[in-house]
CSV table of C-alpha atoms and ligand atoms in Angstrom, one decimal:
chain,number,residue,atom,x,y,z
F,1,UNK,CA,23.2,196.3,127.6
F,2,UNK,CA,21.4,197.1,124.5
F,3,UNK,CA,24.0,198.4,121.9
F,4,UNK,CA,22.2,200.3,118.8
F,5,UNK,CA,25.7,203.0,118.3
F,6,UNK,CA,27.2,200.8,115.7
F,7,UNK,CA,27.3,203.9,113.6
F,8,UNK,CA,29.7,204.9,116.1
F,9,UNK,CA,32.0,202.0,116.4
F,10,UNK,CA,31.4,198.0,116.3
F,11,UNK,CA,32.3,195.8,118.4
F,12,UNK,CA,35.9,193.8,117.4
F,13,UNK,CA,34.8,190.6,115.3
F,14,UNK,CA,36.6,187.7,117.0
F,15,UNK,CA,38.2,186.6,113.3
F,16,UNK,CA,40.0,190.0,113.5
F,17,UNK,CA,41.0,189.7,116.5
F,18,UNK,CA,42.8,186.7,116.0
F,19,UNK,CA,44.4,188.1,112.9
F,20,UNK,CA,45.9,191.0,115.3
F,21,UNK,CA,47.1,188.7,118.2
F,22,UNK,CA,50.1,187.4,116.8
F,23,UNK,CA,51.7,191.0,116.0
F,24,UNK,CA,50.7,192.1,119.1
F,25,UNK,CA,53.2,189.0,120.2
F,26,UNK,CA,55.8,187.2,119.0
F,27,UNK,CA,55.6,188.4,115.3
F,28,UNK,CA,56.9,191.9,116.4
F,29,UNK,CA,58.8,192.7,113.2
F,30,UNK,CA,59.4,195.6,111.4
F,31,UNK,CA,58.2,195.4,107.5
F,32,UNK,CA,61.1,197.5,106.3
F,33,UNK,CA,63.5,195.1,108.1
F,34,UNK,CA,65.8,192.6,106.0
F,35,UNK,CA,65.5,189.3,108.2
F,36,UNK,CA,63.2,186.9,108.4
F,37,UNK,CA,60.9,188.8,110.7
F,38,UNK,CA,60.6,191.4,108.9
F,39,UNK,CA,59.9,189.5,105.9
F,40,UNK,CA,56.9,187.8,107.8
F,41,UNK,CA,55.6,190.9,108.4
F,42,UNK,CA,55.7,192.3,105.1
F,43,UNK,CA,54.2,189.0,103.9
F,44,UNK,CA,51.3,190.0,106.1
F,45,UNK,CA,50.6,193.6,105.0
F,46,UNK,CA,50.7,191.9,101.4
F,47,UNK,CA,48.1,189.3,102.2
F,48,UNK,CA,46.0,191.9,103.6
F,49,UNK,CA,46.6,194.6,100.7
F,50,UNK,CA,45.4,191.4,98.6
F,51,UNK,CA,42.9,190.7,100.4
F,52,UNK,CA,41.2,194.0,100.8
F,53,UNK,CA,41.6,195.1,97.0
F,54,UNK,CA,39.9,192.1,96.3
F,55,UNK,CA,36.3,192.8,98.3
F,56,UNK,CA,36.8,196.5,97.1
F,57,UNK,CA,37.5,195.0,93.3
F,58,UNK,CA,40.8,196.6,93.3
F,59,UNK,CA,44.3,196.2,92.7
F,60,UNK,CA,46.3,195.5,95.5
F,61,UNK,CA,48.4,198.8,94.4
F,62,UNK,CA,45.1,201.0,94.6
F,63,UNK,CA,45.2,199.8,98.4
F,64,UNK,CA,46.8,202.4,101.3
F,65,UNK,CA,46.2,201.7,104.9
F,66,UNK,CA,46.1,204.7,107.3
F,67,UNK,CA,45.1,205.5,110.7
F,68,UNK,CA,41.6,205.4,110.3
F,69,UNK,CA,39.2,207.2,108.3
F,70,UNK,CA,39.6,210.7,109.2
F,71,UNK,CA,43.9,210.7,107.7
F,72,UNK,CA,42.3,208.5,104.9
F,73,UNK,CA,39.5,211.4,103.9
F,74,UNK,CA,42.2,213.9,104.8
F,75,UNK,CA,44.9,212.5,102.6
F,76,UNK,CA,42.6,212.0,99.9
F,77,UNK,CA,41.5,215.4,100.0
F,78,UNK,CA,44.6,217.3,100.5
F,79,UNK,CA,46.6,214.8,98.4
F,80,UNK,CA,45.1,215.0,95.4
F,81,UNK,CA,43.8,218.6,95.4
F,82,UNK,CA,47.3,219.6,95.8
F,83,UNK,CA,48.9,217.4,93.2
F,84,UNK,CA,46.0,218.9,90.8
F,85,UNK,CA,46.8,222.3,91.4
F,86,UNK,CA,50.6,221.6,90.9
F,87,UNK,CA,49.9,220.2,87.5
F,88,UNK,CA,48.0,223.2,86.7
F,89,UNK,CA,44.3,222.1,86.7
F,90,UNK,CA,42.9,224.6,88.6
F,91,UNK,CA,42.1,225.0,92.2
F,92,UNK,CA,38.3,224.2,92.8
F,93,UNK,CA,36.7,221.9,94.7
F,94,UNK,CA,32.7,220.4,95.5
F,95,UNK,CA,32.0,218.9,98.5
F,96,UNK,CA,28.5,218.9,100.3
F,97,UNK,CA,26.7,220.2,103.3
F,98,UNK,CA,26.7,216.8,105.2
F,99,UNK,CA,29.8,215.5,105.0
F,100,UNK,CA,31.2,214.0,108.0
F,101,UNK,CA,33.5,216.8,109.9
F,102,UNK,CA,36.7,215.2,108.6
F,103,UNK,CA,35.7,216.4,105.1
F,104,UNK,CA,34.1,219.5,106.3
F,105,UNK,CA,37.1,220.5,108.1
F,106,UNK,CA,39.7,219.3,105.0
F,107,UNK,CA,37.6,221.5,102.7
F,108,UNK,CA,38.1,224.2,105.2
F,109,UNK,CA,41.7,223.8,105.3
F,110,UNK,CA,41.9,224.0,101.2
F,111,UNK,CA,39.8,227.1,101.2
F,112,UNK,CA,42.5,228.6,103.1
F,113,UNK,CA,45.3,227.3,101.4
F,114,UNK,CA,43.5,228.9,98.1
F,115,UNK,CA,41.4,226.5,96.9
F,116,UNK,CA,37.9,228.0,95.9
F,117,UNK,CA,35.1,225.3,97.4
F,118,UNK,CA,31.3,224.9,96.5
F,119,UNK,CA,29.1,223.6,99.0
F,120,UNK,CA,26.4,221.1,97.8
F,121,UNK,CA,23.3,221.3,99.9
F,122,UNK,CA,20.4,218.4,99.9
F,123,UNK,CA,16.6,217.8,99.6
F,124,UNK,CA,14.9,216.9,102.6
F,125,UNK,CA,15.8,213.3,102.8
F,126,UNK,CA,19.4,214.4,102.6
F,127,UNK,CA,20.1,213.7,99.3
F,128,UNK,CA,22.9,215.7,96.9
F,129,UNK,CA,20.9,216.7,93.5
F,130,UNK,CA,22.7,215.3,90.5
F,131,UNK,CA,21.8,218.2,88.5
F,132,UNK,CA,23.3,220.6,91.1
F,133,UNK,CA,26.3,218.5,91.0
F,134,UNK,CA,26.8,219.1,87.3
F,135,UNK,CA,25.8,222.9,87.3
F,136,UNK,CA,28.9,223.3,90.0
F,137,UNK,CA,31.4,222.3,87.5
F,138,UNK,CA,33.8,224.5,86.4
F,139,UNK,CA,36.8,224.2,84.3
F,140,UNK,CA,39.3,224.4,87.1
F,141,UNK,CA,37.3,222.3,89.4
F,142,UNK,CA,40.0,219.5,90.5
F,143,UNK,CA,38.2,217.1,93.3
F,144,UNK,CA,35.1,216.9,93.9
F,145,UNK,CA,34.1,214.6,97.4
F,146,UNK,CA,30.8,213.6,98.2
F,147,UNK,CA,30.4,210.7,100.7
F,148,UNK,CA,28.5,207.5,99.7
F,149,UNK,CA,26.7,207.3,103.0
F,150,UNK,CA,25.7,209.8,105.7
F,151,UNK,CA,26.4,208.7,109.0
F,152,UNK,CA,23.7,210.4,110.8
F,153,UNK,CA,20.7,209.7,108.6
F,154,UNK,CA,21.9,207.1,106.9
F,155,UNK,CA,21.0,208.2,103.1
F,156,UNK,CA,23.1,207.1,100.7
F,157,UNK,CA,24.4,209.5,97.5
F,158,UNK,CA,24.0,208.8,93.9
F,159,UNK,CA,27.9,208.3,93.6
F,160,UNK,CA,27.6,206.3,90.1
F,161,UNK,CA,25.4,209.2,88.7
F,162,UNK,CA,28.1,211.8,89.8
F,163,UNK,CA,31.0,209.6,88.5
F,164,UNK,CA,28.6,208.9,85.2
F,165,UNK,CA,28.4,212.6,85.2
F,166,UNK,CA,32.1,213.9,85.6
F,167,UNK,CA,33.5,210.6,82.7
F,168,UNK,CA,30.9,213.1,80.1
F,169,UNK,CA,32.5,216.6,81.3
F,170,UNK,CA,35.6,214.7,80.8
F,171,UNK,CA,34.8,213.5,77.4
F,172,UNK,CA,33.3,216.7,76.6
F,173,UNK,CA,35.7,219.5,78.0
F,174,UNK,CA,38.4,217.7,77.9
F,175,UNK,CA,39.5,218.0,81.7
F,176,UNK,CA,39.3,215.3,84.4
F,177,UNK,CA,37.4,216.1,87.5
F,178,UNK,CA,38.9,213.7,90.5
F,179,UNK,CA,36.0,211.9,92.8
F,180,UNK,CA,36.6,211.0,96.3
F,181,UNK,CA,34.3,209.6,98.6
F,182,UNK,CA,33.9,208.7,102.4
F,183,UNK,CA,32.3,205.1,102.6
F,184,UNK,CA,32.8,204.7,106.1
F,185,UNK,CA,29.3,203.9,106.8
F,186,UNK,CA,29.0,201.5,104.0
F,187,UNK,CA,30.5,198.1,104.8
F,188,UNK,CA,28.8,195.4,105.4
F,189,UNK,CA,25.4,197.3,104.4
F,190,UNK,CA,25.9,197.8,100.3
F,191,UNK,CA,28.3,196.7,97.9
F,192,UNK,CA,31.8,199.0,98.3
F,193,UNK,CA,33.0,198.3,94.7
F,194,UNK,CA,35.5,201.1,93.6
F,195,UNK,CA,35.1,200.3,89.7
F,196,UNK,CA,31.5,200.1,89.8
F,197,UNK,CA,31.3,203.7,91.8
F,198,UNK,CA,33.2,204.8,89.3
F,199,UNK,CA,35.4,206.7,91.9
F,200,UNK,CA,38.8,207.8,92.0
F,201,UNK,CA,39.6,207.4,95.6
F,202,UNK,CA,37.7,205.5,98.9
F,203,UNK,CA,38.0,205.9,102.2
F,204,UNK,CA,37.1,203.7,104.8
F,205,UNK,CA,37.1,202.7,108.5
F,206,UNK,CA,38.6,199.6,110.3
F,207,UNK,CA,36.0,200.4,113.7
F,208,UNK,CA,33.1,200.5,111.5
F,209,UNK,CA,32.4,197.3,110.3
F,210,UNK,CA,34.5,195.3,113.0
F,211,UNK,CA,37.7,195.8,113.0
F,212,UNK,CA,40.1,197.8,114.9
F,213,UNK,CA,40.1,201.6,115.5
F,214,UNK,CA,42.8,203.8,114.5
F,215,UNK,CA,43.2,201.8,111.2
F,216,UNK,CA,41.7,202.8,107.6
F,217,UNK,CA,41.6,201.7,103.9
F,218,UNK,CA,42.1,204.7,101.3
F,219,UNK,CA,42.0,203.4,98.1
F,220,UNK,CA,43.9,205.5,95.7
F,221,UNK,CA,42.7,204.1,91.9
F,222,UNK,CA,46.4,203.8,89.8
F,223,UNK,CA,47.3,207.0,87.9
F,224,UNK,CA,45.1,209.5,90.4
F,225,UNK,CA,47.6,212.4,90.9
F,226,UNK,CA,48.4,212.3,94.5
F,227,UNK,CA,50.7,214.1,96.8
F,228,UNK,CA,51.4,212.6,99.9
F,229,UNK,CA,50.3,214.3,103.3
F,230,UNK,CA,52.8,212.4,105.4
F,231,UNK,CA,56.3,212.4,104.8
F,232,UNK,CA,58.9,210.6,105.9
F,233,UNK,CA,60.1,206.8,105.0
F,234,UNK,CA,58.9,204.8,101.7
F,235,UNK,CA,56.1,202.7,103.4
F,236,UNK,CA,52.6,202.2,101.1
F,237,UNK,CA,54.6,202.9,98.0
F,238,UNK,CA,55.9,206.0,98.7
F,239,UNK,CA,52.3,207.4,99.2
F,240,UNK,CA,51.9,207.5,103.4
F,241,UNK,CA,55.3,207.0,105.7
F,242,UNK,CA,55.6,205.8,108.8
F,243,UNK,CA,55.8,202.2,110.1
F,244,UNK,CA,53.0,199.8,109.1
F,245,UNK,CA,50.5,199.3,112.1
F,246,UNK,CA,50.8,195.3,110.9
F,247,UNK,CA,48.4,194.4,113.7
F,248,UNK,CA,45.8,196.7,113.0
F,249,UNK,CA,46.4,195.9,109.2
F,250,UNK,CA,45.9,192.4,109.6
F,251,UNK,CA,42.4,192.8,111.9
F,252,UNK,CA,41.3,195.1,109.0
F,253,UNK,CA,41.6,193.0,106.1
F,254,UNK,CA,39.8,189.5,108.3
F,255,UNK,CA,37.5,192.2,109.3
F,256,UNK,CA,36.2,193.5,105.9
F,257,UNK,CA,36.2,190.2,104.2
F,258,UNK,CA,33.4,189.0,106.9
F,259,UNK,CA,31.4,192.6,106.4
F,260,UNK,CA,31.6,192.1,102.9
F,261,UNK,CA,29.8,188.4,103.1
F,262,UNK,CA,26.3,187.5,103.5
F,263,UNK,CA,25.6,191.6,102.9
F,264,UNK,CA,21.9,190.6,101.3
F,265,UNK,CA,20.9,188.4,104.6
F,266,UNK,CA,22.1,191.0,106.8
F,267,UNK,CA,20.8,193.8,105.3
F,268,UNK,CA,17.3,192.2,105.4
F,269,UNK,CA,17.1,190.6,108.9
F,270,UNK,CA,18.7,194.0,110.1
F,271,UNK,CA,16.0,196.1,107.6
F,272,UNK,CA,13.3,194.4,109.4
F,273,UNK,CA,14.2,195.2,113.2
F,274,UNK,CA,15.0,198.6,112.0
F,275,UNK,CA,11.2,199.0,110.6
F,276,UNK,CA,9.8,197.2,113.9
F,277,UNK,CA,11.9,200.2,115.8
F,278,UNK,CA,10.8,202.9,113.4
F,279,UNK,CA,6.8,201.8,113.8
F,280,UNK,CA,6.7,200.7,117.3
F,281,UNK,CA,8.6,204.2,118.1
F,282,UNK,CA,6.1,206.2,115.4
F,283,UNK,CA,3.4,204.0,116.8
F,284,UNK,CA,3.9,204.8,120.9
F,285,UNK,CA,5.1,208.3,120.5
F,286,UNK,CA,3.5,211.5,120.0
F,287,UNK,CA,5.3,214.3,117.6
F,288,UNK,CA,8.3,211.1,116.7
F,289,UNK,CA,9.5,212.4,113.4
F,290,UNK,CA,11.4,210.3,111.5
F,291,UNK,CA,15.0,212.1,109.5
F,292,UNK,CA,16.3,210.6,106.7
F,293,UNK,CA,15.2,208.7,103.1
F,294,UNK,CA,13.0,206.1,102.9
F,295,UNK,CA,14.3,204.7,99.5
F,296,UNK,CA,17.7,205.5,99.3
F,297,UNK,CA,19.0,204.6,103.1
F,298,UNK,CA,21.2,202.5,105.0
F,299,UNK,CA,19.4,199.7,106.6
F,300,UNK,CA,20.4,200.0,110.1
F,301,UNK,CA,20.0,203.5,110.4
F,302,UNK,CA,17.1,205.1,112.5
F,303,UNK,CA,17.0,208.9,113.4
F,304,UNK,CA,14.1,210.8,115.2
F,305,UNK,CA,13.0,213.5,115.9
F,306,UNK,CA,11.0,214.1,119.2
F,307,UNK,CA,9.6,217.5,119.5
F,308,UNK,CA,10.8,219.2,122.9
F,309,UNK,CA,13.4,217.1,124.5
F,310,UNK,CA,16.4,217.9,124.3
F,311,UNK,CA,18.5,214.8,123.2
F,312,UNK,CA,21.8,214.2,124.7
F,313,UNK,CA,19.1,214.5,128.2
F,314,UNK,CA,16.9,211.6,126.3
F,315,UNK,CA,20.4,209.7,125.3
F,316,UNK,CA,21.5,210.0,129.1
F,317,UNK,CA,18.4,208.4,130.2
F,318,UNK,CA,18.2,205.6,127.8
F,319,UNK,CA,21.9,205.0,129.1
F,320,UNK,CA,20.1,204.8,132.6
F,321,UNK,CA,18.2,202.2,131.4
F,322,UNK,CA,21.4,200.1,129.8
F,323,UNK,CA,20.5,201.4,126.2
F,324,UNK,CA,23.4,202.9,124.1
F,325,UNK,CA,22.3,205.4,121.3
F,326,UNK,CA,23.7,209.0,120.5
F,327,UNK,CA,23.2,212.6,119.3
F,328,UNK,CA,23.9,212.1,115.7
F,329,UNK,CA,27.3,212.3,115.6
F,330,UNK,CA,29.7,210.9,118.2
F,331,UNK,CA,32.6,212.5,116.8
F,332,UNK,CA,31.4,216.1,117.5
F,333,UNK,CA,29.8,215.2,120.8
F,334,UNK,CA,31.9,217.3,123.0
F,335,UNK,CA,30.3,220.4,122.9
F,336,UNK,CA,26.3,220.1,121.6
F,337,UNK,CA,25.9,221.8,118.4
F,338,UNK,CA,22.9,220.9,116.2
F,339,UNK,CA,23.4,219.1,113.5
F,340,UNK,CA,24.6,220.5,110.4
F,341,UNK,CA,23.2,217.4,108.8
F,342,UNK,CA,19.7,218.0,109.6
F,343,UNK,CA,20.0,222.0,109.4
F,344,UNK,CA,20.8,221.1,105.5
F,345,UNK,CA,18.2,218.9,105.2
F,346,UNK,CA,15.8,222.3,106.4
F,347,UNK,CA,14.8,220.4,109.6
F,348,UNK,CA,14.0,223.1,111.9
F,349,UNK,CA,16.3,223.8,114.9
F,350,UNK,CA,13.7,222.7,117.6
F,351,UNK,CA,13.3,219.3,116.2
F,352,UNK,CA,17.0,218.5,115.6
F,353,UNK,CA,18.1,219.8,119.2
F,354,UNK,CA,15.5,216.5,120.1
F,355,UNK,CA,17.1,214.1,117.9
F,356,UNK,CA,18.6,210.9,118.7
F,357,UNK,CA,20.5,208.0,116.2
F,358,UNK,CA,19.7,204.7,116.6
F,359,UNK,CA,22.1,202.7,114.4
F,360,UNK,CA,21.6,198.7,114.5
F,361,UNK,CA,24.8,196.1,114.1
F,362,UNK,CA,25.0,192.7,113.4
F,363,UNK,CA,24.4,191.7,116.8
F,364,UNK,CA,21.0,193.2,117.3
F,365,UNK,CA,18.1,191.2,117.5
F,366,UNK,CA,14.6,191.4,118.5
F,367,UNK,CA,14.8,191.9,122.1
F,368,UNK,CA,17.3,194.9,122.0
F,369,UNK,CA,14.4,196.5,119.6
F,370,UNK,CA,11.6,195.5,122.4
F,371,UNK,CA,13.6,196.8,125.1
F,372,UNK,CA,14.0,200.2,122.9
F,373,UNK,CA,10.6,200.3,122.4
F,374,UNK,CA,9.8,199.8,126.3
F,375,UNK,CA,11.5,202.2,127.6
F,376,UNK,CA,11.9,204.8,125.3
F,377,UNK,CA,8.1,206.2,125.4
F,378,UNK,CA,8.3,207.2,129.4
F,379,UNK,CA,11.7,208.3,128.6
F,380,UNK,CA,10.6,210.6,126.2
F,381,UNK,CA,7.8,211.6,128.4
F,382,UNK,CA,10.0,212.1,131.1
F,383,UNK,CA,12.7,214.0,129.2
F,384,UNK,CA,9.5,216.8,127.9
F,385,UNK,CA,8.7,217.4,131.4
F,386,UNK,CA,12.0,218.0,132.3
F,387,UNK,CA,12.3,220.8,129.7
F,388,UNK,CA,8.7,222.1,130.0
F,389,UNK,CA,9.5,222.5,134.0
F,390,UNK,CA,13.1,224.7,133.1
F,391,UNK,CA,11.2,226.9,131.2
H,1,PLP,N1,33.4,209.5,108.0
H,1,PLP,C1,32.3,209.0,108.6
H,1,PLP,C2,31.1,209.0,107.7
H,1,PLP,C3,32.3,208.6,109.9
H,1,PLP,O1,31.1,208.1,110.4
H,1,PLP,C4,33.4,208.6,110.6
H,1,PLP,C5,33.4,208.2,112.1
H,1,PLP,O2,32.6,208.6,112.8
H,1,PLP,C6,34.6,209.1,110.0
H,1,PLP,C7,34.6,209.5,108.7
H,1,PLP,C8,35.9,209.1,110.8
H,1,PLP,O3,36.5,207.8,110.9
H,1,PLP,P1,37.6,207.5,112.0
H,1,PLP,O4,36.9,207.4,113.3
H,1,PLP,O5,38.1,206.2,111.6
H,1,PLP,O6,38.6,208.6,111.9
């Protein structure tokens, strides 16, 4: 099988996986729990805290674990656009046009709630204008989130420049703008450094850069006002209740300290399959357009455009063929919409109905790109006659 979905979800790394086993097992105990136990397990949510608030240069306070990266972009959201609002700062908030649906659909839930949102739109290559950034600022804007890399194209934001742009409102009106970001797509590919973005809160993914699903990092910089979405017991400092998923805990930290090593070889050995796949693809196939930013991209990131398929036929018959690659987004597969990622970045509905994401891993080496690059041109072939003949 040819796995190029790693935008999707990554395989387990087996490091994590051995951090897990044990509190899957015999180290069963409860956190909260005043015996020994429990002791050991708190002993390993502090390791991991330490751990990951160390590769995201962090305090180990700044760190929450959740359930993955949607309740960590969701709490973030909510959380501190609600304890904003109680405080009195207003009740506006920026987001863009290509945020992942777990934003979208938060910014949603705030507009009805009251909150007053302005929608960023993009350039072509998908990226947010720094200058339209700063012309949406108000003096009751509260949060502003604006993910650091987009999932489907892989283009990467100028966060630094928004964060450099909100510290001079700040200075000069006198009012603190709050910057979240989803960097679920960025481990393992960039530096995730929360000082040097400059941001106020972080969210991340366990399944994204090898570790297990249904566990996330949100990382909550000290002093960010906060209200907590989940209520219940005292766990992650009053700011998340519910008991501590230790295992998943443990496989997140062992995972993100591997994705966060060796980030400069990886990026170039993976860079250079994913501009064999991008020529050979350009190269072999007629009216292949290529979606995205050429400069400011993730490196394992690939998505084309090819005029008159339609792609979750062309995805089905790479599958035939024992290659895995998707429709954009795998989270809003279920029913086919196009993408509001590539409708932002103007690209017209015909070509985005034919688009398909190829997004490269760790394990992916020349012969999954050769095997692409066999089959995919008589697939695509195949795929245009098959819409040409149900016209
Ligand atoms: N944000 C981005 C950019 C993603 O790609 C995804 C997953 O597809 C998520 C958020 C949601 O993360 P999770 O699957 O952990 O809820």
């Amino acid at each position: 099988m040819v796995y190029l979905d790693h935008a999707a979800t990554t395989p387990l790394r087996a490091e994590a996986r051995e951090a897990m086993l044990p509190f899957l097992g015999e180290r069963f105990g409860n956190p909260s729990g005043l015996y020994a136990e429990g002791r050991e397990a708190q002993r390993a949510l502090d390791a991991a805290r330490a751990a990951t608030a160390e590769r995201l240069n962090a305090r180990p306070s700044e760190i929450l674990f959740t359930s993955g990266g949607t309740e960590a972009i969701n709490t973030a959201m909510l959380g501190i656009a609600y304890a904003m609002r109680r405080a009195g700062a207003g009740a506006h908030v920026i987001t863009t046009a290509i945020e992942h649906h777990a934003g979208i659909h938060a910014a949603q839930q705030l507009e009805e709630l009251g909150f007053e949102t302005t929608t960023l739109g993009c350039d072509g290559a998908g990226r947010v204008s720094v200058d339209e950034f700063a012309r949406a600022l108000r003096p009751d804007t509260v949060l502003a989130s604006v993910m650091l890399a987009n999932n489907e194209v892989g283009t990467i934001q100028p966060l630094a420049e928004l964060a450099a742009i909100l510290r001079e409102y700040a200075a000069r009106q006198r009012h603190r703008v709050m910057l979240h970001s989803d960097a679920v797509q960025a481990p393992g590919w960039m530096a995730v450094d929360a000082r040097a973005l400059g941001v106020d809160a972080l969210s991340l993914s366990a399944h994204k850069f090898g570790g297990p699903k249904g566990s996330g990092v949100l990382f909550l910089r000290r002093a960010t006002p906060f209200r907590p979405l989940l209520l219940g017991g005292g766990q992650e400092m009053q700011k998340r209740a519910g008991t501590e998923n230790v295992a998943g805990i443990a496989g997140t930290a062992a995972a993100l300290a591997l994705a966060c090593e060796g980030v400069a070889e990886r990026v170039a050995r993976v860079r250079a399959l994913r501009e064999r796949l991008r020529e050979g693809i350009l190269a072999a196939v007629p009216d292949a357009a290529v979606n995205g930013c050429r400069t400011h991209c993730l490196p394992n990131n690939l998505n084309v455009s090819f005029d008159g398929i339609e792609s979750d036929d062309l995805v089905a018959r790479l599958d035939a063929r024992g290659i895995a690659a998707s429709t954009g987004s795998a989270c809003s597969n279920a029913m086919w919409e196009p993408s509001h990622v590539l409708l932002a970045m103007g690209v017209p509905i015909r070509r985005a109905a034919g688009s398909v994401r190829f997004s490269l891993g760790e394990g992916t080496d020349g012969a999954d790109v050769e095997a692409v690059l066999a089959a995919l041109p008589g697939e695509v072939e195949r795929a245009r006659r098959a819409v040409a003949a149900a016209r």
